[in-house]
C-alpha positions in Angstrom: 68.5 18.8 106.2 69.6 21.6 108.3 69.7 19.2 111.3 72.0 16.8 109.4 74.2 19.6 108.2 74.4 20.9 111.8 75.3 17.6 113.2 78.2 17.3 110.9 76.8 14.7 108.5 77.9 15.4 105.0 76.8 13.4 102.0 79.7 14.3 99.8 82.2 13.1 102.3 83.5 9.6 101.6 83.8 7.3 104.6 86.1 4.4 103.8 84.7 2.1 106.4 81.2 2.6 105.2 82.3 1.9 101.6 83.9 -1.4 102.6 80.9 -2.6 104.6 78.6 -1.5 101.8 80.7 -3.6 99.3 80.8 -6.5 101.6 77.0 -6.4 102.2 76.4 -6.0 98.4 78.6 -9.0 97.6 76.9 -11.2 100.2 73.5 -10.3 98.7 74.7 -11.0 95.2 76.2 -14.4 96.3 73.0 -15.4 98.2 70.9 -14.3 95.2 73.2 -16.2 92.8 73.2 -19.3 94.9 69.4 -19.5 95.7 67.4 -17.3 93.4 69.4 -16.4 90.3 68.9 -19.7 88.4 65.2 -19.7 89.3 64.8 -16.1 88.1 66.7 -16.9 84.9 64.7 -20.1 84.4 61.4 -18.3 84.9 62.5 -15.5 82.5 63.5 -18.1 79.9 60.2 -20.0 80.3 58.3 -16.8 79.9 60.4 -15.8 76.9 59.9 -19.2 75.2 56.1 -19.1 76.1 55.8 -15.7 74.5 57.8 -16.9 71.5 55.6 -20.0 71.2 52.5 -17.8 71.4 53.9 -15.6 68.7 54.7 -18.6 66.5 51.2 -20.1 67.1 49.6 -16.7 66.3 51.7 -16.5 63.1 50.7 -20.1 62.1 47.0 -19.4 62.8 47.3 -16.2 60.8 48.8 -18.0 57.8 46.1 -20.8 58.2 43.4 -18.2 58.3 44.8 -16.5 55.2 44.9 -19.8 53.4 41.3 -20.6 54.5 40.2 -17.2 53.4 41.9 -17.7 50.0 40.3 -21.2 49.7 36.9 -19.8 50.7 37.2 -17.0 48.1 38.2 -19.4 45.4 35.2 -21.7 46.3 32.9 -18.7 46.4 34.1 -17.5 42.9 33.8 -21.0 41.6 30.3 -21.4 43.0 29.3 -18.0 41.6 30.6 -19.0 38.2 28.7 -22.3 38.4 25.6 -20.5 39.4 25.9 -18.1 36.4 26.5 -21.1 34.1 23.4 -22.8 35.5 21.3 -19.7 35.1 22.5 -19.2 31.5 21.8 -22.9 30.7 18.3 -22.6 32.3 17.7 -19.5 30.1 18.8 -21.3 27.0 16.6 -24.4 27.9 13.6 -22.1 28.6 14.1 -20.4 25.2 14.3 -23.8 23.4 11.3 -25.1 25.3 9.3 -21.9 24.6 10.2 -22.2 20.9 9.3 -25.9 20.8 5.9 -25.2 22.6 5.2 -22.3 20.2 6.0 -24.6 17.2 3.8 -27.4 18.6 1.0 -25.0 19.3 1.2 -23.6 15.8 1.1 -27.1 14.4 -1.9 -28.0 16.5 -3.7 -24.8 15.6 -3.0 -25.5 11.9 -4.2 -29.1 12.3 -7.4 -27.9 14.1 -8.0 -25.3 11.4 -7.4 -27.8 8.6 -9.8 -30.3 10.4 -12.4 -27.6 10.8 -12.1 -26.6 7.1 -12.5 -30.2 6.1 -15.6 -30.5 8.4 -17.0 -27.3 6.9 -16.4 -28.6 3.4 -18.0 -31.9 4.3 -21.0 -30.2 5.9 -21.2 -27.8 2.9 -21.2 -30.7 0.5 -23.7 -32.6 2.5 -25.9 -29.5 2.7 -25.6 -29.0 -1.0 -26.4 -32.7 -1.6 -29.5 -32.4 0.6 -30.5 -29.2 -1.1 -30.2 -30.8 -4.5 -32.2 -33.8 -3.2 -34.9 -31.4 -1.9 -34.9 -29.4 -5.1 -35.3 -32.6 -7.1 -38.0 -33.8 -4.8 -39.8 -30.4 -5.0 -39.4 -30.3 -8.7 -40.9 -33.7 -9.0 -43.6 -32.8 -6.6 -44.3 -29.5 -8.5 -44.3 -31.3 -11.8 -46.6 -34.0 -10.5 -49.0 -31.5 -9.1 -48.9 -29.4 -12.2 -49.6 -32.5 -14.3 -52.3 -33.6 -12.0 -54.0 -30.3 -12.1 -54.2 -28.5 -15.2 -53.5 -25.3 -13.7 -54.1 -21.9 -15.0 -51.4 -19.3 -15.0 -52.7 -17.8 -11.7 -52.9 -21.2 -10.0 -49.4 -21.9 -11.2 -48.0 -18.6 -9.8 -49.7 -19.1 -6.4 -48.5 -22.7 -6.3 -44.8 -21.6 -6.9 -45.1 -18.9 -4.3 -46.5 -21.4 -1.8 -43.7 -23.8 -2.5 -41.0 -21.1 -2.1 -42.5 -20.1 1.3 -42.3 -23.7 2.3 -38.6 -23.8 1.4 -37.9 -20.6 3.3 -39.6 -22.1 6.4 -37.5 -25.3 6.1 -34.3 -23.2 5.8 -35.2 -21.3 9.0 -35.6 -24.6 10.9 
């Protein structure tokens, strides 16, 4: 800087010739730019601006569509959840009804089996009593016939009765 100041070059000093040539050169550059490049630059800027605006509009539309899809999905999810709860409740009710029905049927079957067993026991008891009566009658007849055939003494009679009782006991054990 010292060299420029020493040579007499001052930056604050206005040179009218330099100002004129600077304005002429600037005007020529502006005219050349306007004629050859200005429209292309503006066109490129407008395309870029409209491209950016289009991307913003697309992004907004996609955002709205995504929100709508999310809302639809949530509604379907809530509906499916409600449906699942209803199905579970219905299955629980059906299971309870089925369980009650099975318990009732089982109780009826057990009652029928019990009644059938009691009838069979009564029949067997009646049959056994009838057989016992038949045997008692047969034994009584047999005893009476043997007593009549033999004129037994009191001791013979006692031993005979004891012998017949032991036979009965043996038949019961069989």
